[in-house]
Amino acid sequence: SMFTDAEIDVASFESCWRKQRSVKDDATQTSEILTDDREVQSVVLAAIETQTEFVEETRHTALADDKSEKLVEFLRRVEANVCAQLEKNLQSHAFDGYDVQWSDEFTSVSCLHTLHHAALSSHLQCTDLSWNCSGSVLAVAYGRFDHKGSSSHQSFLCTWNVDRRVVNSNKADVTIELSSSLMCVEFHPRLPSIIAGGTFSGEVMIWDTTREDEAMVASSGIGDESHKEAVMKVLWISDPHSRSSDKFVLLTAGSDGRILLWQFNEKSSHRLKVIQRYVLLTESVPRRMRISKAAGDSPMGITCLSFSHENKNQFIACTENGGVFKCSLSADHLGLGKECCPITFAFVAHHGPVYSVDCSRFHRNLFVTSSTDMTIRLYNMLQSKPLMSIEPGAGYVFCSGWSPIRPMVLAGATGDKQLLFYDLRESRITPVTTVKHKKGIYSLQFNAKRHRLVASGDAGGIVKVWQLSDQLVTQRLQEIQELDQVAELGLD
């Protein structure tokens, strides 16, 4: 073969203008950081007490030890004149009825606080008020009275402590939101943080305002056990079956005509349990005093009630059709699950719904009512006709109540924005004092512990706390006897 494979070694040559790169690695280390722990103790302190020396009080008895003839002569000379003047003072009536004032004088009713929770909806009204047992905290129910077939209105329960150094008028201390309109509230008579309330949907609830996680501690729920319509009144009353005055049950009354007694144990959280039932039936009213033509077994919607302060079983209940009835929890019962009618006596009715009733603390038979017939009536439980009727001429009278300290003083709240205070000693026609809101006043509550305070709430959700004048809180001589005379008007 002419050609053969040949292997030739690789030939190479280095560049004469490009230098070869070299790489070098180095490392460094900081010096070791030294740490040291030390403990330190504050200096020793010493507490020293000191006491002033007791100095025996030196009594000056120079006058008693003075046996000079001049002193004896002086006393003998003035004795006859001094004794004659003292005898004259005993027979004088110049200071009859005069009460020494040891505190500042208050000559008029003044507004201490104007309360409104700024986060509330503008359409909410003040539906009820209640002071707690210490008289320092005011509970306000926000809802609506003019429902149109729905209970889905958002509502609130708010509380303000008026004893705080600075009261925030635009923000409540405690706020509880509800899905149904709150119609009424009532503080427990012994436990200052426990509040009961009733809603438009018929539910009864109890809250503890000291609990931060879940304020509601008990509820009736919505069903056969509870009310079928709006709960218009809640009251804590002494257990009628207990001899102890410290045991209480919750009484509720509603537009369905039912009155229910609930058992509540503040030491445990559970659903409220019905222990007694009543219902106001038309057939219990004498035919001549019936207002409507409803069937005899038809219930009458309850709007308000008030218990006697002397008989824990006796109360006055009022209805949507203007009825005023004396009732008793001692009515014969047909057994658990059965409803009996508590009516024992019927009074002459109002000509419109009665939204307020209050029994007097100073007379066992007197009570006052107010109605949309624009009148405030005073009744005696022993006769059917009212003792007197006051016509303020200021629109519907939504609320009225007796003063807890003055037997002859009562107040009325009207739809014409006026809060009226009457002193029956002065006049049975004209109020002695009138103050105003910007809208119609729906609720009124005297403070039973702090007699100078009274709260009122209006249709715009504004609550005012008033300080009463001396005239409205200072009891007069023989005032209770004068109230007895008023109670005897019209009696044979």
Short mmCIF file of C-alpha atoms in Angstrom, two decimals:
data_model
loop_
_atom_site.label_atom_id
_atom_site.label_comp_id
_atom_site.label_asym_id
_atom_site.label_seq_id
_atom_site.Cartn_x
_atom_site.Cartn_y
_atom_site.Cartn_z
CA SER A 1 0.00 0.00 0.00
CA MET A 2 1.15 3.41 -0.81
CA PHE A 3 -0.39 5.09 2.33
CA THR A 4 -0.04 4.05 5.98
CA ASP A 5 -1.38 5.40 9.36
CA ALA A 6 1.09 7.39 11.33
CA GLU A 7 0.88 8.81 14.93
CA ILE A 8 2.54 12.15 15.57
CA ASP A 9 3.09 13.67 19.06
CA VAL A 10 1.07 16.81 20.00
CA ALA A 11 2.99 19.93 19.56
CA SER A 12 2.18 23.05 21.65
CA PHE A 13 3.51 26.49 22.22
CA GLU A 14 2.80 29.19 24.83
CA SER A 15 1.62 32.68 24.12
CA CYS A 16 4.21 35.27 24.40
CA TRP A 17 1.79 38.12 25.27
CA ARG A 18 -0.80 36.49 27.67
CA LYS A 19 0.26 35.55 31.17
CA GLN A 20 -1.08 32.50 32.93
CA ARG A 21 -3.58 33.20 35.83
CA SER A 22 -2.87 32.04 39.31
CA VAL A 23 -5.40 31.54 42.22
CA LYS A 24 -4.67 31.70 45.94
CA ASP A 25 -7.08 31.09 48.91
CA ASP A 26 -6.63 32.72 52.36
CA ALA A 27 -8.77 32.65 55.59
CA THR A 28 -9.01 34.87 58.69
CA GLN A 29 -10.58 34.48 62.18
CA THR A 30 -11.60 37.10 64.78
CA SER A 31 -10.29 36.71 68.25
CA GLU A 32 -12.46 34.78 70.75
CA ILE A 33 -15.21 36.84 72.43
CA LEU A 34 -15.13 36.44 76.18
CA THR A 35 -18.35 36.73 78.24
CA ASP A 36 -18.87 36.92 82.00
CA ASP A 37 -22.09 36.79 84.11
CA ARG A 38 -22.44 38.77 87.32
CA GLU A 39 -25.32 39.22 89.79
CA VAL A 40 -26.13 42.47 91.53
CA GLN A 41 -28.37 43.15 94.50
CA SER A 42 -30.04 46.42 95.48
CA VAL A 43 -28.94 48.08 98.63
CA VAL A 44 -30.53 47.10 101.92
CA LEU A 45 -33.35 49.40 102.98
CA ALA A 46 -34.54 50.05 106.48
CA ALA A 47 -38.00 51.25 107.47
CA ILE A 48 -38.38 53.26 110.62
CA GLU A 49 -41.60 54.38 112.25
CA THR A 50 -42.01 57.27 114.62
CA GLN A 51 -44.78 58.24 116.96
CA THR A 52 -45.52 61.56 118.49
CA GLU A 53 -45.67 61.65 122.21
CA PHE A 54 -49.08 61.60 123.79
CA VAL A 55 -49.89 64.93 125.28
CA GLU A 56 -52.68 64.88 127.77
CA GLU A 57 -55.28 67.48 126.95
CA THR A 58 -55.44 70.22 129.50
CA ARG A 59 -58.96 71.28 130.19
CA HIS A 60 -59.55 74.82 131.25
CA THR A 61 -61.99 74.83 134.13
CA ALA A 62 -61.34 78.30 135.34
CA LEU A 63 -64.98 79.30 134.90
CA ALA A 64 -66.25 76.24 136.75
CA ASP A 65 -63.79 76.85 139.57
CA ASP A 66 -64.64 80.53 139.77
CA LYS A 67 -66.50 81.02 143.01
CA SER A 68 -66.34 84.76 143.06
CA GLU A 69 -69.32 86.66 144.39
CA LYS A 70 -69.54 88.71 141.17
CA LEU A 71 -70.34 85.59 139.05
CA VAL A 72 -72.99 84.40 141.50
CA GLU A 73 -74.55 87.84 141.52
CA PHE A 74 -74.59 87.97 137.69
CA LEU A 75 -76.29 84.57 137.34
CA ARG A 76 -78.96 85.47 139.87
CA ARG A 77 -79.65 88.77 138.10
CA VAL A 78 -80.16 87.24 134.59
CA GLU A 79 -81.79 83.93 135.60
CA ALA A 80 -85.37 85.21 135.47
CA ASN A 81 -84.98 86.86 132.05
CA VAL A 82 -83.25 83.81 130.49
CA CYS A 83 -85.89 81.36 131.80
CA ALA A 84 -88.71 83.60 130.59
CA GLN A 85 -87.20 83.76 127.11
CA LEU A 86 -86.74 79.96 126.95
CA GLU A 87 -90.40 79.46 127.91
CA LYS A 88 -91.42 81.87 125.16
CA ASN A 89 -89.31 79.97 122.59
CA LEU A 90 -91.02 76.69 123.51
CA GLN A 91 -94.41 78.18 122.60
CA SER A 92 -93.24 79.79 119.35
CA HIS A 93 -94.00 78.29 115.90
CA ALA A 94 -91.54 80.50 114.04
CA PHE A 95 -89.34 77.56 112.99
CA ASP A 96 -92.02 74.93 112.32
CA GLY A 97 -91.21 73.03 109.15
CA TYR A 98 -87.70 74.43 108.98
CA ASP A 99 -85.04 71.83 108.14
CA VAL A 100 -81.39 72.62 108.68
CA GLN A 101 -79.45 72.21 105.42
CA TRP A 102 -76.05 70.68 106.11
CA SER A 103 -75.16 70.37 102.40
CA ASP A 104 -75.20 72.58 99.31
CA GLU A 105 -78.59 73.87 98.22
CA PHE A 106 -80.01 72.79 94.86
CA THR A 107 -82.77 75.16 93.84
CA SER A 108 -83.56 73.63 90.43
CA VAL A 109 -83.41 70.39 88.46
CA SER A 110 -80.15 70.23 86.47
CA CYS A 111 -78.76 67.80 83.87
CA LEU A 112 -75.61 66.02 85.12
CA HIS A 113 -74.97 63.76 82.11
CA THR A 114 -76.20 63.43 78.54
CA LEU A 115 -75.40 59.87 77.44
CA HIS A 116 -75.36 58.45 73.91
CA HIS A 117 -73.26 55.59 72.57
CA ALA A 118 -71.81 57.02 69.37
CA ALA A 119 -71.51 53.63 67.64
CA LEU A 120 -75.29 53.07 67.74
CA SER A 121 -77.49 53.28 64.69
CA SER A 122 -79.42 56.54 64.51
CA HIS A 123 -82.80 54.75 64.33
CA LEU A 124 -82.52 53.08 67.77
CA GLN A 125 -84.70 54.32 70.63
CA CYS A 126 -84.23 54.11 74.39
CA THR A 127 -86.77 51.42 75.31
CA ASP A 128 -85.99 50.96 79.03
CA LEU A 129 -83.72 52.02 81.91
CA SER A 130 -82.56 50.40 85.16
CA TRP A 131 -80.25 51.43 88.03
CA ASN A 132 -78.21 48.71 89.76
CA CYS A 133 -78.52 47.92 93.47
CA SER A 134 -75.71 50.31 94.44
CA GLY A 135 -77.23 53.19 92.46
CA SER A 136 -73.99 53.83 90.54
CA VAL A 137 -74.53 52.02 87.21
CA LEU A 138 -77.30 52.77 84.71
CA ALA A 139 -78.36 50.12 82.18
CA VAL A 140 -79.94 51.32 78.92
CA ALA A 141 -81.93 49.15 76.51
CA TYR A 142 -81.76 50.27 72.87
CA GLY A 143 -84.35 48.96 70.42
CA ARG A 144 -87.58 50.07 68.79
CA PHE A 145 -91.23 50.16 69.80
CA ASP A 146 -92.64 50.70 66.29
CA HIS A 147 -91.91 47.31 64.72
CA LYS A 148 -93.51 46.33 61.45
CA GLY A 149 -93.84 42.60 61.81
CA SER A 150 -90.09 41.92 62.06
CA SER A 151 -87.87 41.37 65.08
CA SER A 152 -84.58 41.47 63.17
CA HIS A 153 -83.69 45.01 64.25
CA GLN A 154 -80.18 45.13 65.67
CA SER A 155 -80.16 46.40 69.24
CA PHE A 156 -77.82 46.98 72.18
CA LEU A 157 -77.57 46.82 75.94
CA CYS A 158 -75.28 49.57 77.30
CA THR A 159 -74.20 50.50 80.81
CA TRP A 160 -72.59 53.65 82.25
CA ASN A 161 -71.04 54.06 85.69
CA VAL A 162 -71.92 57.61 86.72
CA ASP A 163 -69.53 57.40 89.70
CA ARG A 164 -66.46 57.50 87.48
CA ARG A 165 -64.28 60.56 87.82
CA VAL A 166 -64.70 61.12 84.08
CA VAL A 167 -67.88 59.77 82.46
CA ASN A 168 -67.51 59.22 78.71
CA SER A 169 -70.86 60.50 77.45
CA ASN A 170 -70.29 59.16 73.91
CA LYS A 171 -69.10 55.65 74.76
CA ALA A 172 -70.70 53.16 77.14
CA ASP A 173 -68.57 51.27 79.67
CA VAL A 174 -70.15 47.96 78.60
CA THR A 175 -71.85 47.26 75.25
CA ILE A 176 -73.67 44.02 74.37
CA GLU A 177 -75.08 43.54 70.87
CA LEU A 178 -78.31 41.63 70.20
CA SER A 179 -79.92 40.40 67.00
CA SER A 180 -83.47 41.17 68.18
CA SER A 181 -84.82 44.43 69.55
CA LEU A 182 -84.28 44.73 73.32
CA MET A 183 -87.54 45.87 74.93
CA CYS A 184 -86.84 45.85 78.69
CA VAL A 185 -84.04 45.46 81.25
CA GLU A 186 -83.78 45.06 85.02
CA PHE A 187 -80.77 44.82 87.36
CA HIS A 188 -80.70 42.10 90.03
CA PRO A 189 -81.70 43.54 93.46
CA ARG A 190 -78.63 42.06 95.21
CA LEU A 191 -75.99 41.31 92.51
CA PRO A 192 -74.84 44.61 90.95
CA SER A 193 -73.48 43.09 87.71
CA ILE A 194 -76.42 40.80 86.82
CA ILE A 195 -78.94 42.17 84.30
CA ALA A 196 -82.07 40.50 82.89
CA GLY A 197 -83.66 41.54 79.60
CA GLY A 198 -86.44 40.62 77.21
CA THR A 199 -86.55 40.93 73.42
CA PHE A 200 -89.16 41.54 70.74
CA SER A 201 -88.80 37.92 69.59
CA GLY A 202 -89.89 36.63 73.02
CA GLU A 203 -86.49 35.56 74.34
CA VAL A 204 -85.46 36.18 77.96
CA MET A 205 -81.74 36.60 78.68
CA ILE A 206 -79.48 37.23 81.67
CA TRP A 207 -76.03 38.84 81.45
CA ASP A 208 -73.09 39.28 83.82
CA THR A 209 -71.23 42.47 82.89
CA THR A 210 -68.07 41.38 84.73
CA ARG A 211 -67.45 38.52 82.28
CA GLU A 212 -65.19 39.52 79.40
CA ASP A 213 -65.49 36.46 77.16
CA GLU A 214 -69.25 35.81 77.09
CA ALA A 215 -71.53 38.13 79.03
CA MET A 216 -74.71 36.05 78.61
CA VAL A 217 -75.02 33.51 81.42
CA ALA A 218 -78.54 32.19 80.84
CA SER A 219 -81.28 32.27 78.20
CA SER A 220 -84.80 30.99 77.69
CA GLY A 221 -84.31 30.42 73.99
CA ILE A 222 -87.20 30.78 71.55
CA GLY A 223 -89.81 28.05 71.73
CA ASP A 224 -92.84 26.71 73.52
CA GLU A 225 -91.37 27.39 76.96
CA SER A 226 -90.82 31.09 76.30
CA HIS A 227 -93.06 33.95 75.18
CA LYS A 228 -94.70 33.87 71.76
CA GLU A 229 -94.50 37.64 71.33
CA ALA A 230 -92.47 40.61 72.65
CA VAL A 231 -91.36 40.58 76.30
CA MET A 232 -92.52 43.93 77.68
CA LYS A 233 -91.41 43.66 81.31
CA VAL A 234 -88.81 41.79 83.37
CA LEU A 235 -88.73 41.95 87.18
CA TRP A 236 -86.70 40.26 89.90
CA ILE A 237 -89.10 39.35 92.72
CA SER A 238 -88.82 37.52 96.03
CA ASP A 239 -89.53 33.84 95.56
CA PRO A 240 -93.23 33.51 96.52
CA HIS A 241 -92.59 29.94 97.73
CA SER A 242 -89.62 30.80 99.94
CA ARG A 243 -89.54 32.37 103.40
CA SER A 244 -86.12 33.86 102.71
CA SER A 245 -86.08 37.45 101.48
CA ASP A 246 -82.74 36.85 99.72
CA LYS A 247 -84.03 34.27 97.24
CA PHE A 248 -85.26 35.71 93.95
CA VAL A 249 -86.94 34.50 90.79
CA LEU A 250 -87.32 36.29 87.46
CA LEU A 251 -90.81 37.32 86.35
CA THR A 252 -91.50 38.25 82.73
CA ALA A 253 -94.65 39.56 81.03
CA GLY A 254 -95.30 39.77 77.30
CA SER A 255 -97.61 40.90 74.55
CA ASP A 256 -98.89 37.32 74.35
CA GLY A 257 -100.67 37.89 77.69
CA ARG A 258 -98.45 35.42 79.53
CA ILE A 259 -96.65 35.94 82.83
CA LEU A 260 -93.83 33.48 83.44
CA LEU A 261 -91.70 32.82 86.52
CA TRP A 262 -88.15 31.63 85.79
CA GLN A 263 -85.60 29.95 88.03
CA PHE A 264 -82.04 31.27 87.82
CA ASN A 265 -78.94 30.12 89.69
CA GLU A 266 -76.20 32.74 89.50
CA LYS A 267 -73.50 30.16 90.39
CA SER A 268 -73.96 28.10 87.22
CA SER A 269 -74.67 28.83 83.58
CA HIS A 270 -77.70 27.06 82.17
CA ARG A 271 -80.92 27.56 80.30
CA LEU A 272 -83.66 29.30 82.26
CA LYS A 273 -86.40 27.03 83.55
CA VAL A 274 -90.08 27.98 83.84
CA ILE A 275 -91.45 27.22 87.32
CA GLN A 276 -94.89 28.88 87.05
CA ARG A 277 -97.21 30.21 84.34
CA TYR A 278 -100.07 32.69 84.23
CA VAL A 279 -102.14 34.25 81.46
CA LEU A 280 -104.48 37.27 81.42
CA LEU A 281 -107.77 36.19 79.83
CA THR A 282 -110.67 38.37 78.72
CA GLU A 283 -113.17 36.09 80.46
CA SER A 284 -111.73 37.14 83.84
CA VAL A 285 -112.95 40.71 83.32
CA PRO A 286 -116.55 41.59 84.21
CA ARG A 287 -118.57 42.05 81.01
CA ARG A 288 -119.52 45.62 81.88
CA MET A 289 -115.82 46.51 82.14
CA ARG A 290 -114.59 44.73 79.02
CA ILE A 291 -113.07 47.02 76.45
CA SER A 292 -112.98 44.79 73.38
CA LYS A 293 -115.38 42.20 72.00
CA ALA A 294 -112.74 39.48 71.97
CA ALA A 295 -113.69 35.94 72.94
CA GLY A 296 -113.58 35.07 76.63
CA ASP A 297 -110.57 32.79 76.25
CA SER A 298 -108.53 35.41 74.34
CA PRO A 299 -105.35 36.60 76.09
CA MET A 300 -104.78 40.32 76.69
CA GLY A 301 -101.35 41.67 75.73
CA ILE A 302 -99.48 42.93 78.81
CA THR A 303 -97.59 46.22 78.56
CA CYS A 304 -96.40 46.81 82.15
CA LEU A 305 -96.76 45.67 85.76
CA SER A 306 -95.68 46.69 89.26
CA PHE A 307 -95.58 44.78 92.55
CA SER A 308 -96.88 45.95 95.90
CA HIS A 309 -94.08 46.89 98.32
CA GLU A 310 -95.89 45.22 101.23
CA ASN A 311 -97.45 42.10 99.70
CA LYS A 312 -94.93 40.13 97.60
CA ASN A 313 -97.72 38.16 95.87
CA GLN A 314 -99.85 41.14 94.79
CA PHE A 315 -99.24 43.22 91.67
CA ILE A 316 -100.92 45.51 89.15
CA ALA A 317 -100.87 44.53 85.47
CA CYS A 318 -101.87 46.75 82.55
CA THR A 319 -102.68 45.85 78.97
CA GLU A 320 -102.59 47.06 75.37
CA ASN A 321 -106.34 47.76 75.35
CA GLY A 322 -106.14 50.06 78.39
CA GLY A 323 -107.01 47.49 81.05
CA VAL A 324 -105.80 47.90 84.64
CA PHE A 325 -105.99 44.79 86.85
CA LYS A 326 -105.09 43.73 90.36
CA CYS A 327 -103.47 40.31 90.26
CA SER A 328 -102.05 37.73 92.66
CA LEU A 329 -99.41 35.02 92.33
CA SER A 330 -101.45 33.05 94.86
CA ALA A 331 -104.11 32.28 92.26
CA ASP A 332 -105.18 28.61 92.22
CA HIS A 333 -102.88 26.57 90.04
CA LEU A 334 -103.84 23.67 87.82
CA GLY A 335 -100.38 22.12 87.93
CA LEU A 336 -97.10 22.50 86.04
CA GLY A 337 -97.67 23.16 82.37
CA LYS A 338 -101.09 24.66 82.98
CA GLU A 339 -101.75 28.40 82.84
CA CYS A 340 -104.11 30.10 85.26
CA CYS A 341 -105.40 33.68 85.29
CA PRO A 342 -104.04 35.81 88.19
CA ILE A 343 -106.68 38.60 87.93
CA THR A 344 -108.56 39.25 91.19
CA PHE A 345 -110.02 42.73 90.50
CA ALA A 346 -110.57 45.04 87.51
CA PHE A 347 -110.28 48.83 87.61
CA VAL A 348 -111.87 51.37 85.28
CA ALA A 349 -109.75 51.20 82.15
CA HIS A 350 -107.83 53.89 80.27
CA HIS A 351 -108.89 54.86 76.75
CA GLY A 352 -105.60 53.74 75.24
CA PRO A 353 -102.65 51.42 75.91
CA VAL A 354 -101.17 51.77 79.40
CA TYR A 355 -97.37 51.85 79.17
CA SER A 356 -96.47 52.48 82.82
CA VAL A 357 -97.65 51.55 86.32
CA ASP A 358 -95.92 52.11 89.68
CA CYS A 359 -97.02 51.15 93.20
CA SER A 360 -96.33 53.63 96.00
CA ARG A 361 -93.62 52.84 98.55
CA PHE A 362 -95.44 54.87 101.21
CA HIS A 363 -99.01 53.55 100.91
CA ARG A 364 -99.95 49.93 100.39
CA ASN A 365 -103.01 50.67 98.22
CA LEU A 366 -101.89 53.54 95.97
CA PHE A 367 -100.53 53.19 92.44
CA VAL A 368 -100.11 55.50 89.44
CA THR A 369 -100.60 54.73 85.73
CA SER A 370 -99.97 56.57 82.46
CA SER A 371 -101.41 56.03 79.01
CA THR A 372 -101.64 57.17 75.44
CA ASP A 373 -105.00 58.71 76.37
CA MET A 374 -102.77 61.59 77.60
CA THR A 375 -103.55 61.11 81.31
CA ILE A 376 -101.78 60.16 84.53
CA ARG A 377 -104.17 58.40 86.91
CA LEU A 378 -103.94 57.74 90.61
CA TYR A 379 -105.79 54.62 91.83
CA ASN A 380 -106.63 53.04 95.17
CA MET A 381 -106.61 49.24 95.07
CA LEU A 382 -109.83 49.21 97.12
CA GLN A 383 -112.00 50.92 94.50
CA SER A 384 -112.42 50.59 90.76
CA LYS A 385 -112.57 54.27 89.83
CA PRO A 386 -109.40 56.40 89.81
CA LEU A 387 -108.92 58.86 92.69
CA MET A 388 -107.73 61.57 90.31
CA SER A 389 -106.71 62.07 86.71
CA ILE A 390 -103.94 64.48 85.69
CA GLU A 391 -103.95 65.77 82.11
CA PRO A 392 -100.56 67.37 81.33
CA GLY A 393 -101.65 68.43 77.82
CA ALA A 394 -98.27 67.39 76.43
CA GLY A 395 -99.18 64.44 74.21
CA TYR A 396 -99.03 60.76 75.09
CA VAL A 397 -97.76 59.97 78.60
CA PHE A 398 -95.40 57.04 78.09
CA CYS A 399 -94.05 56.70 81.61
CA SER A 400 -94.74 57.78 85.20
CA GLY A 401 -93.45 56.89 88.64
CA TRP A 402 -93.37 57.77 92.33
CA SER A 403 -90.41 59.42 94.00
CA PRO A 404 -88.58 56.94 96.29
CA ILE A 405 -88.08 59.64 98.96
CA ARG A 406 -91.01 62.10 98.69
CA PRO A 407 -94.42 60.42 99.27
CA MET A 408 -96.35 63.18 97.45
CA VAL A 409 -94.02 63.60 94.45
CA LEU A 410 -94.40 61.80 91.13
CA ALA A 411 -93.02 62.28 87.62
CA GLY A 412 -94.36 61.78 84.11
CA ALA A 413 -92.62 61.51 80.72
CA THR A 414 -94.50 62.64 77.62
CA GLY A 415 -94.33 62.31 73.85
CA ASP A 416 -94.07 66.10 73.65
CA LYS A 417 -90.45 65.95 74.93
CA GLN A 418 -91.36 66.99 78.50
CA LEU A 419 -90.36 65.45 81.83
CA LEU A 420 -92.87 66.67 84.42
CA PHE A 421 -92.49 66.62 88.22
CA TYR A 422 -95.66 66.95 90.32
CA ASP A 423 -95.82 67.76 94.03
CA LEU A 424 -99.36 66.87 95.09
CA ARG A 425 -98.96 69.09 98.16
CA GLU A 426 -98.53 72.11 95.90
CA SER A 427 -100.87 71.29 93.03
CA ARG A 428 -102.71 68.34 91.54
CA ILE A 429 -102.92 70.01 88.14
CA THR A 430 -99.73 71.92 87.45
CA PRO A 431 -96.21 70.44 87.65
CA VAL A 432 -93.76 72.21 89.97
CA THR A 433 -90.86 71.58 87.56
CA THR A 434 -90.60 70.80 83.85
CA VAL A 435 -87.45 69.84 81.89
CA LYS A 436 -87.15 68.86 78.24
CA HIS A 437 -85.53 66.47 75.77
CA LYS A 438 -85.13 67.03 72.03
CA LYS A 439 -87.47 64.10 71.24
CA GLY A 440 -90.35 62.27 72.89
CA ILE A 441 -89.45 60.62 76.22
CA TYR A 442 -90.10 56.88 76.36
CA SER A 443 -88.54 55.83 79.67
CA LEU A 444 -88.07 57.17 83.18
CA GLN A 445 -86.28 55.71 86.22
CA PHE A 446 -85.77 57.16 89.72
CA ASN A 447 -82.63 56.07 91.58
CA ALA A 448 -83.75 54.27 94.75
CA LYS A 449 -80.31 54.54 96.39
CA ARG A 450 -79.30 58.05 95.37
CA HIS A 451 -82.48 60.02 95.71
CA ARG A 452 -81.26 63.10 93.87
CA LEU A 453 -80.77 61.19 90.60
CA VAL A 454 -83.37 60.33 87.97
CA ALA A 455 -82.74 59.12 84.41
CA SER A 456 -84.85 59.57 81.28
CA GLY A 457 -84.45 58.24 77.74
CA ASP A 458 -85.98 59.46 74.48
CA ALA A 459 -86.90 58.37 70.96
CA GLY A 460 -83.49 59.47 69.63
CA GLY A 461 -81.53 57.18 71.95
CA ILE A 462 -80.41 60.05 74.19
CA VAL A 463 -80.34 59.39 77.95
CA LYS A 464 -80.16 62.21 80.48
CA VAL A 465 -79.29 61.90 84.16
CA TRP A 466 -80.90 64.68 86.19
CA GLN A 467 -80.04 66.03 89.63
CA LEU A 468 -83.21 66.89 91.51
CA SER A 469 -83.78 70.07 93.51
CA ASP A 470 -84.10 70.21 97.29
CA GLN A 471 -87.84 70.72 96.93
CA LEU A 472 -88.21 67.32 95.23
CA VAL A 473 -86.09 65.31 97.68
CA THR A 474 -86.74 66.87 101.10
CA GLN A 475 -89.66 65.19 102.84
CA ARG A 476 -92.05 67.56 104.57
CA LEU A 477 -93.70 67.30 107.95
CA GLN A 478 -96.83 65.11 107.96
CA GLU A 479 -96.39 64.31 104.26
CA ILE A 480 -97.25 60.64 104.73
CA GLN A 481 -100.43 61.64 106.58
CA GLU A 482 -101.35 63.87 103.64
CA LEU A 483 -100.83 60.93 101.28
CA ASP A 484 -103.22 58.91 103.46
CA GLN A 485 -105.81 61.63 102.95
CA VAL A 486 -105.34 61.46 99.18
CA ALA A 487 -105.84 57.68 99.32
CA GLU A 488 -109.19 58.16 101.06
CA LEU A 489 -110.63 60.35 98.28
CA GLY A 490 -113.80 58.78 96.97
CA LEU A 491 -113.95 56.08 99.64
CA ASP A 492 -117.17 55.74 101.55
#
